[in-house]
XYZ file of C-alpha atoms in Angstrom:
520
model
C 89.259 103.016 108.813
C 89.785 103.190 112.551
C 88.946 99.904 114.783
C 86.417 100.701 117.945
C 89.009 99.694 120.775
C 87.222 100.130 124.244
C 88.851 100.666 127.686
C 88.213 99.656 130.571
C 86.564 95.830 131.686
C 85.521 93.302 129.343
C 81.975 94.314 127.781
C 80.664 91.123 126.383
C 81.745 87.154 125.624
C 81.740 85.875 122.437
C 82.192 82.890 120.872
C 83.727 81.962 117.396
C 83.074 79.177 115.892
C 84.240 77.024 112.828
C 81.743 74.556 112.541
C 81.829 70.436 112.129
C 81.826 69.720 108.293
C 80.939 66.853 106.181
C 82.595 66.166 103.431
C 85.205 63.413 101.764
C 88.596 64.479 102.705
C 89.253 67.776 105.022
C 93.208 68.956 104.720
C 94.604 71.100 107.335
C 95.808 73.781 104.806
C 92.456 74.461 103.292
C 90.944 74.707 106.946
C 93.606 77.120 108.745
C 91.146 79.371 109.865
C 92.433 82.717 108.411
C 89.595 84.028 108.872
C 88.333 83.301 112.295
C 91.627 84.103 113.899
C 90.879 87.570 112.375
C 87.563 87.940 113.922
C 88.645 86.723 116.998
C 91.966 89.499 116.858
C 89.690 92.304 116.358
C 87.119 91.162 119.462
C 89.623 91.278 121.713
C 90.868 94.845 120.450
C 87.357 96.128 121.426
C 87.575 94.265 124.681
C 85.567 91.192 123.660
C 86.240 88.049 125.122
C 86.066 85.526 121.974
C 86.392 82.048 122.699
C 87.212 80.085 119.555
C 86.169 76.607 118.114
C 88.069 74.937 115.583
C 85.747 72.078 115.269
C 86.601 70.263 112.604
C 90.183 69.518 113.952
C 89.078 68.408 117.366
C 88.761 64.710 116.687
C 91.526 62.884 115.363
C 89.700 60.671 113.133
C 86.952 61.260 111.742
C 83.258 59.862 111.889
C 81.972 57.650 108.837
C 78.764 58.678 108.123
C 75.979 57.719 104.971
C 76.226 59.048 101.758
C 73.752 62.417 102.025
C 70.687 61.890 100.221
C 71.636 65.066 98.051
C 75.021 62.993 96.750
C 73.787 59.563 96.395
C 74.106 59.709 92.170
C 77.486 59.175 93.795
C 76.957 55.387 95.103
C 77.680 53.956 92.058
C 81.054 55.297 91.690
C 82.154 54.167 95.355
C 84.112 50.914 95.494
C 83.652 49.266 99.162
C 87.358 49.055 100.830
C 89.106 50.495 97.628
C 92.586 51.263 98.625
C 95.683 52.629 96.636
C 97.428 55.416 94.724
C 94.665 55.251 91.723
C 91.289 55.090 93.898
C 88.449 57.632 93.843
C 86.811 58.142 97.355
C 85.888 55.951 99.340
C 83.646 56.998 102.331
C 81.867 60.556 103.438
C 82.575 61.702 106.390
C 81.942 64.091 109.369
C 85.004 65.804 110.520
C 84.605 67.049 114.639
C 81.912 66.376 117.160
C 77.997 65.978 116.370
C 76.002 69.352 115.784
C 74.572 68.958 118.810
C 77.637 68.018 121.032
C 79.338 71.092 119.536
C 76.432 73.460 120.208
C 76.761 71.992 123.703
C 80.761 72.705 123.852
C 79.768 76.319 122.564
C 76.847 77.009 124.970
C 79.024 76.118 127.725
C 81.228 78.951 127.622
C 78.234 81.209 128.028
C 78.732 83.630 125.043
C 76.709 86.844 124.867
C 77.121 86.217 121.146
C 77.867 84.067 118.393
C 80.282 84.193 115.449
C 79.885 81.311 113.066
C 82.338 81.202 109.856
C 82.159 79.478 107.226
C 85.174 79.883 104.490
C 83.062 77.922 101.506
C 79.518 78.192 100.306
C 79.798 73.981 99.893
C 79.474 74.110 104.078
C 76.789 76.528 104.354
C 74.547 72.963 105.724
C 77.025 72.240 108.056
C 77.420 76.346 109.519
C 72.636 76.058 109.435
C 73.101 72.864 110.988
C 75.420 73.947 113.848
C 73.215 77.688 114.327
C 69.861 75.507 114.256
C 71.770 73.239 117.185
C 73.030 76.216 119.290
C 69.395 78.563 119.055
C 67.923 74.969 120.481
C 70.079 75.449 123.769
C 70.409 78.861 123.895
C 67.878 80.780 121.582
C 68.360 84.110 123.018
C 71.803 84.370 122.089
C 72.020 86.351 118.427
C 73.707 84.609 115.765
C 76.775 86.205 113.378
C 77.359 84.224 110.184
C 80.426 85.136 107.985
C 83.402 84.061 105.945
C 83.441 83.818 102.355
C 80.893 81.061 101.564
C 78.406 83.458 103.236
C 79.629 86.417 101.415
C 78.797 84.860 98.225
C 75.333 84.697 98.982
C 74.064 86.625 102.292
C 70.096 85.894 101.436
C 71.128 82.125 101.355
C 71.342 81.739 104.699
C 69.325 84.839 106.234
C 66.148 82.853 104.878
C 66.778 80.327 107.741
C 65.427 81.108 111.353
C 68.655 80.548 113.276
C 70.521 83.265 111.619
C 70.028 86.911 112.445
C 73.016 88.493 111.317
C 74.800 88.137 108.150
C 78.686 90.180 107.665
C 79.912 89.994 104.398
C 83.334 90.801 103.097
C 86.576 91.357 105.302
C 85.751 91.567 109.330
C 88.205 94.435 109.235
C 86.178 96.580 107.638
C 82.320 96.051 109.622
C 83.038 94.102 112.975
C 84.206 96.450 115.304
C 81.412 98.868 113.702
C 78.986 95.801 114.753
C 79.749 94.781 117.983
C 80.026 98.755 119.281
C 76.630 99.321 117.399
C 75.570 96.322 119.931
C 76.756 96.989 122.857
C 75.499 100.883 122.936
C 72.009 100.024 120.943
C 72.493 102.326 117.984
C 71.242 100.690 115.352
C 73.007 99.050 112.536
C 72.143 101.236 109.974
C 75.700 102.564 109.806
C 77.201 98.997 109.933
C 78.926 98.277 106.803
C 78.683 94.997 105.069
C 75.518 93.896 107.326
C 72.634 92.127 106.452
C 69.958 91.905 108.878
C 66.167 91.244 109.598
C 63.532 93.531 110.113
C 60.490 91.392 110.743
C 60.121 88.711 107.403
C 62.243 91.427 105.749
C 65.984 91.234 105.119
C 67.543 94.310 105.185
C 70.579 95.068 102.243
C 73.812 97.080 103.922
C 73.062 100.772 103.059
C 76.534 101.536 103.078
C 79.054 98.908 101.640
C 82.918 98.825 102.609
C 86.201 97.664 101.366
C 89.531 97.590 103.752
C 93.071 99.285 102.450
C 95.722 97.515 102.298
C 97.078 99.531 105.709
C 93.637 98.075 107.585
C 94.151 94.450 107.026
C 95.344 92.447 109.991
C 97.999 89.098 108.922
C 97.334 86.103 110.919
C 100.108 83.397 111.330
C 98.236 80.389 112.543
C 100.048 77.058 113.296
C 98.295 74.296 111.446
C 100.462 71.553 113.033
C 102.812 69.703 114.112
C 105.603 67.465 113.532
C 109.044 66.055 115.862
C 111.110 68.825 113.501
C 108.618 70.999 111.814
C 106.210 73.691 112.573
C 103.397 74.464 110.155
C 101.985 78.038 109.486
C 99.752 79.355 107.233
C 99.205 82.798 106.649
C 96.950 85.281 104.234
C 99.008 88.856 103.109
C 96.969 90.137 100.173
C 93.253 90.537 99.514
C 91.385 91.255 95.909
C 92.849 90.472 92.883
C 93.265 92.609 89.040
C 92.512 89.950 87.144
C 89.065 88.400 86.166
C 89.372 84.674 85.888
C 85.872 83.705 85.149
C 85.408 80.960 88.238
C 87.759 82.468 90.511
C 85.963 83.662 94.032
C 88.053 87.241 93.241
C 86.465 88.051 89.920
C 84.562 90.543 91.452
C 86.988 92.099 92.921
C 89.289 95.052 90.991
C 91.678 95.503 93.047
C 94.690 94.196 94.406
C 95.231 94.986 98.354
C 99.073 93.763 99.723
C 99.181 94.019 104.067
C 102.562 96.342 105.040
C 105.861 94.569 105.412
C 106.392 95.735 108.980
C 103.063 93.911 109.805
C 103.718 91.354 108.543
C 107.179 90.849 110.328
C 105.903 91.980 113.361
C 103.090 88.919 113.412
C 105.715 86.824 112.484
C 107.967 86.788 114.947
C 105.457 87.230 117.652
C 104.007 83.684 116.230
C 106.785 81.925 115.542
C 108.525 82.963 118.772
C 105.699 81.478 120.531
C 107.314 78.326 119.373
C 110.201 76.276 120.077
C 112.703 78.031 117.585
C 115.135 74.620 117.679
C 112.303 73.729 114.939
C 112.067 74.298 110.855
C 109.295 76.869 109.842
C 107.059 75.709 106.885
C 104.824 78.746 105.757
C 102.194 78.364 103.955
C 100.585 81.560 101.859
C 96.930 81.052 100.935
C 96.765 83.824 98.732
C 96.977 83.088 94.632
C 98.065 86.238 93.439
C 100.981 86.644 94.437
C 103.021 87.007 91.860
C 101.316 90.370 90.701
C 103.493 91.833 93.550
C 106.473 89.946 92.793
C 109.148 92.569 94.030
C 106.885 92.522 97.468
C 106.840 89.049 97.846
C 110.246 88.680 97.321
C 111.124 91.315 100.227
C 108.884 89.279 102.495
C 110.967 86.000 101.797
C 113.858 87.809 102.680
C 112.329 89.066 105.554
C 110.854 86.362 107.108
C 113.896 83.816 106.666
C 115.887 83.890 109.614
C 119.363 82.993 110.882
C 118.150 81.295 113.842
C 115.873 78.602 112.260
C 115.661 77.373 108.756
C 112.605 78.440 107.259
C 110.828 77.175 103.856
C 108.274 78.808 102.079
C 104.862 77.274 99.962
C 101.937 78.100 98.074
C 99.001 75.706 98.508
C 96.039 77.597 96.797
C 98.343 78.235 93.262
C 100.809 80.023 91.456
C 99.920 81.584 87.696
C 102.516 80.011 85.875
C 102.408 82.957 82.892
C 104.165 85.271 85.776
C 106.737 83.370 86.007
C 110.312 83.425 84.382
C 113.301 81.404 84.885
C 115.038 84.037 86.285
C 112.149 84.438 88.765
C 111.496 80.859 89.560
C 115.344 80.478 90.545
C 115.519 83.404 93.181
C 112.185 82.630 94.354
C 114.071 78.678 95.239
C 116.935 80.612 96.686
C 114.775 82.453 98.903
C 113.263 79.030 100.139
C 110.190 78.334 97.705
C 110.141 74.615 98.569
C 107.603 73.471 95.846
C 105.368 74.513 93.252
C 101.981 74.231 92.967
C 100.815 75.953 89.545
C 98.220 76.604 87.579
C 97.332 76.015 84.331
C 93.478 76.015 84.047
C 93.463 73.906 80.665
C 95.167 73.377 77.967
C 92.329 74.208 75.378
C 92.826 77.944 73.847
C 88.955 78.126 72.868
C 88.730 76.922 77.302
C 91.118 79.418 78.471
C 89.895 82.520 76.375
C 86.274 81.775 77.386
C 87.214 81.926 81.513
C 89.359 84.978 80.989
C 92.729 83.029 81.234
C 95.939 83.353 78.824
C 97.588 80.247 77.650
C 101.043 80.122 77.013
C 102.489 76.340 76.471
C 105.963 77.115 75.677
C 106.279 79.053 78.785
C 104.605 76.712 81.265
C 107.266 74.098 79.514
C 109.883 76.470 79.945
C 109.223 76.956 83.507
C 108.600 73.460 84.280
C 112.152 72.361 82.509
C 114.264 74.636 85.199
C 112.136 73.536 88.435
C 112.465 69.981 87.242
C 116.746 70.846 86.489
C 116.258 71.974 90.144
C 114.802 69.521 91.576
C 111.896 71.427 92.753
C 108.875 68.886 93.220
C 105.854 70.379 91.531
C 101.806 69.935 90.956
C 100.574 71.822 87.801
C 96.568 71.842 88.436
C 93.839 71.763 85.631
C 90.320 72.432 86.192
C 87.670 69.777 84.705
C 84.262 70.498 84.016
C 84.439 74.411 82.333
C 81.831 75.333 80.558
C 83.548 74.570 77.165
C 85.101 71.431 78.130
C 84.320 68.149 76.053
C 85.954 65.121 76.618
C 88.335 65.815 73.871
C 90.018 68.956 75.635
C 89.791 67.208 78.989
C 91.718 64.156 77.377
C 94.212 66.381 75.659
C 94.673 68.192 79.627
C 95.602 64.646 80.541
C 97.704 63.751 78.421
C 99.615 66.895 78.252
C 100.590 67.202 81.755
C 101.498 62.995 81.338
C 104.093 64.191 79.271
C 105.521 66.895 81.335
C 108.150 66.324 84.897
C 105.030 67.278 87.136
C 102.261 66.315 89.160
C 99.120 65.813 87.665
C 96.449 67.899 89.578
C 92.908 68.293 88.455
C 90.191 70.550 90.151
C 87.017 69.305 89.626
C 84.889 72.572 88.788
C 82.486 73.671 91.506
C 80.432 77.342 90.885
C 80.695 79.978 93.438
C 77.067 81.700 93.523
C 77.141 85.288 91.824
C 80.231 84.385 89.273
C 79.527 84.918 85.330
C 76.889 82.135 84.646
C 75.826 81.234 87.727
C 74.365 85.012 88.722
C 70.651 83.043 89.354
C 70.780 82.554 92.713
C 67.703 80.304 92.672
C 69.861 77.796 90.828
C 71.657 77.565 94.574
C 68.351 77.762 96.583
C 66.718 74.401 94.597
C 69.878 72.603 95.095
C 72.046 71.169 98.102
C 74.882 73.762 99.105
C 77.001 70.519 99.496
C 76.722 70.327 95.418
C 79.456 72.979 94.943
C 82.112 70.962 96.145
C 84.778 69.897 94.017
C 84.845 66.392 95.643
C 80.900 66.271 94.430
C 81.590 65.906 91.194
C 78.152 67.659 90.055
C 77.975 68.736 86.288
C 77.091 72.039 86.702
C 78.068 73.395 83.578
C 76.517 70.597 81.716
C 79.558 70.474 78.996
C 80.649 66.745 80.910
C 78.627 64.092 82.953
C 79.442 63.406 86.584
C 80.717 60.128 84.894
C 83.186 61.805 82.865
C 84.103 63.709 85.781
C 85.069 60.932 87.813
C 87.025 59.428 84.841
C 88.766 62.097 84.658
C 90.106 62.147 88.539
C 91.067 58.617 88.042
C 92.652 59.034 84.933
C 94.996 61.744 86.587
C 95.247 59.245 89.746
C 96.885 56.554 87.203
C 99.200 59.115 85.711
C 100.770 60.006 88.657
C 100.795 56.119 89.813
C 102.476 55.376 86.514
C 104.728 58.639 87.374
C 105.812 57.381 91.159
C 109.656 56.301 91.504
C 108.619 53.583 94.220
C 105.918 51.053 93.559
C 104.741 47.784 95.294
C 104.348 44.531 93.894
C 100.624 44.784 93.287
C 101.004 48.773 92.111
C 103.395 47.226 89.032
C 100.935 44.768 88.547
C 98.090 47.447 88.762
C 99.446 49.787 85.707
C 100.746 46.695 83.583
C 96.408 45.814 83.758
C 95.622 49.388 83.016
C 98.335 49.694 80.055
C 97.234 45.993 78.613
C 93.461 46.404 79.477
C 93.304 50.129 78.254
C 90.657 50.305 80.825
C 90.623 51.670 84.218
C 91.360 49.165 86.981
C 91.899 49.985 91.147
C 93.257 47.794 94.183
C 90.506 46.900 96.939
C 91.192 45.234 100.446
C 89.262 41.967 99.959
C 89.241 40.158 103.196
C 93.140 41.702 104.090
C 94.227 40.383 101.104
C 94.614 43.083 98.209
C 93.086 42.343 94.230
C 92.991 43.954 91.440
C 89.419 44.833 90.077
C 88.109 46.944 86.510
C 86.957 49.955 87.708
C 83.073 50.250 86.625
C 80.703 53.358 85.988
C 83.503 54.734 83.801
C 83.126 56.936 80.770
C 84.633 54.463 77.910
C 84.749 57.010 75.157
C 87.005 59.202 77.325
C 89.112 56.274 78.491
C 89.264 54.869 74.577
C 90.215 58.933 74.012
C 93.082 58.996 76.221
C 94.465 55.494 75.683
C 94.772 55.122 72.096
C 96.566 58.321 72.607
C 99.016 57.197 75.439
C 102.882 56.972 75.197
C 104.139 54.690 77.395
C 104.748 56.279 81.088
């Protein structure tokens, strides 16, 4: 594949935008814009003027809005001015500027065309939402949608008025294609990846694409900022071989690495930018990894430096069953800083239906040496499969109680077009916000949303119990929870803090885990 690059003046303006979002919590990590930075790298190869939007980050706090209709089976599971390491959530929210103050940001930079992502199918309201806001101001200007949540489902949001074009997939394979098809009027017939209109009609890509490894372009985008540390996060792999059964990749076959002089190259042109008196913490989004070990390795290697100290992360997940001692020690000496794994469940009859191998002694193995490290680590289960009952979801808990780690649980959320959720028109009757993990909908049916919610507490009071330092009213806090054998949270009551029972709670899952409880 060989990107259009033009020569000469600038052709067109465009802007990119990553829209407000609403949601419970936003962290900087998950919203690093991988993906925008990429379209906005390969506009301004073709001579493209891209202006970019990062609106979510652009206020410091965020706005504290109603409960959406859509969510309010929620209500009864919010405690007003709960605080503390064992609460649930507490408020929605709306993170960046009003729809229409951002279409007015956007519109004011005069863009011949408009490039909205959006890198979940949960915030395909929020990307409508912004496109209905901008064709209000400026309807003549076409509007782009992509990202992953609109590759998932392309139809979803072509139905609505204020879209007009739809990319799926990787921008490196169908963007430059798009905007030269544009700019000289040839028709978008040989655009890969596009979905369009014709009339009522929406029009299916006649030709579909899929980058090399060779085409991909690596993004190092700085996510913030401390007095001593820099924060990147960067994406060096696309596809994955295997077929986890609610993984976004399961449609995918192959594995796709970006070269390691790219990669160094980006690197150093990014971190260079930078004051270099500062530590480097990289982030990788990708969750395969590990299928490349020997590759990722040479990247550590690579990308440490002499002239700053660098340390290295995983956010989105590492498969614990590629792991070996051996391997988890070199990947620590070459600045692994923590772990974040994943372990799915740890039901057999779970893990074979979802695709995934279990392998206990292993995961215990591997969680022995990082704890003999000292490696601080978050082993993640996923609540709400479609074989989950309250026993196996109990047993999860208790398991990872037992073990030096983190408890993290995933509350499941369906990505349209994985095994089981191939009816689309399940997604067209209900509220894209749904899929969320923080929505705690039962989509699979096997547990209720209050059994769901039970769960996240219950893992919220294991890691309490787990914490090293603890107030005065935290002590207090899991001597009621041990003694009551019932789930109990702190709340701010007039700036004085009490202690409250938690209600709404399933009590056959907290009898479950409690009469089943060593002491923490």
């Amino acid at each position: 594949m060989v990107l259009y690059v033009h020569s000469g003046d600038i052709l067109m303006k465009a802007a990119v935008v990553v829209p407000p979002l609403r949601d419970f919590y936003m962290t900087r990590h998950r919203f690093s814009i991988l993906g925008a930075k990429t379209v906005t790298a390969i506009l301004q190869k073709n001579n493209i003027e891209p202006v970019l939007f990062n609106f979510p980050v652009m206020r410091n706090k965020p706005a504290v809005i109603p409960l959406p209709l859509d969510l309010s089976y929620l209500e009864r599971f919010i405690i007003p001015n709960e605080t503390g390491k064992a609460s649930f959530f507490t408020s929605y929210k709306h993170f960046g500027p009003s729809f229409e103050n951002a279409a007015r940001i956007v519109a004011s930079s005069r863009p011949d065309i408009l490039f909205l992502c959006c890198f979940a199918f949960c915030y395909a309201g929020d990307l409508l939402e912004t496109a209905a806001a901008l064709k209000n101001i400026i309807p003549r200007v076409p509007v782009t949608a992509g990202g992953n949540g609109v590759s998932v489902y392309p139809h979803y949001f072509l139905e609505h008025p204020c879209i007009d074009y739809v990319l799926t997939g990787e921008a490196e394979v169908s963007l430059a294609a798009f905007i030269h098809a544009i700019e000289h009027k040839t028709g978008m017939r040989h655009v890969p990846n596009l979905y369009r209109k014709e009339g009522n009609r929406i029009v299916a890509p006649p030709l579909q694409g899929k980058s090399s490894g060779d085409d991909l372009l690596c993004i190092f985008n700085k996510t913030h900022e401390t007095e001593n540390s820099l924060f990147f996060s960067t994406a060096v792999t696309r596809g994955c071989t295997k077929k986890c059964r609610f993984c976004v990749h399961y449609h995918e076959t192959t594995l796709r690495t970006v070269p390691y002089k790219k990669i160094l190259k980006e690197s150093e042109k990014a971190f260079d930018t930078e004051c270099r008196e500062k530590e480097i913490a990289l982030n990788f989004e990708d969750d395969n990894l590990l299928l490349r070990s020997s590759y990722f390795l040479r990247l550590l290697r690579g990308l440490a430096s002499p002239r700053r100290k660098t340390s290295f992360y995983i956010e989105s997940g590492i498969d614990y069953t590629l792991l070996t001692p051996f391997l988890v020690n070199t990947l620590v000496a070459h600045g692994l800083s923590r772990f974040n794994l994943s372990l799915a469940s740890t039901d057999p009859e779970c893990c074979e239906a979802e695709g995934r191998s279990l392998d206990l002694p292993r995961y215990e193995t591997i969680i022995g040496v990082l704890n003999g490290l000292d490696i601080p680590s978050v082993t993640y289960f996923i609540c709400g499969l479609e074989n989950d009952t309250k026993e196996s979801v109990a047993e999860s808990l208790l398991y990872l109680a037992r073990q030096p780690t983190v408890c993290g649980i995933s509350l499941f959320y369906p990505v349209p077009g994985l095994p089981g959720f191939e009816n689309m028109n399940r997604f067209m009757t209900r509220s894209p916000a749904l899929t969320a993990g923080s929505s705690a909908y039962p989509w699979n049916g096997s547990l209720s949303t209050s059994t769901l919610i039970t769960a996240f507490r219950l893992s919220r009071y294991i890691n309490a119990a787990k914490a090293l330092v603890r107030t005065d009213i935290e002590r207090e806090l899991l001597l009621r929870i041990a003694g009551k054998k019932r789930l109990h949270t702190i709340v701010n009551d007039k700036k004085k803090k009490r202690i409250v029972e938690v209600p709404e709670m399933d009590t056959e899952l907290e009898n479950i885990f409690f009469s089943r409880l060593a002491t923490l």
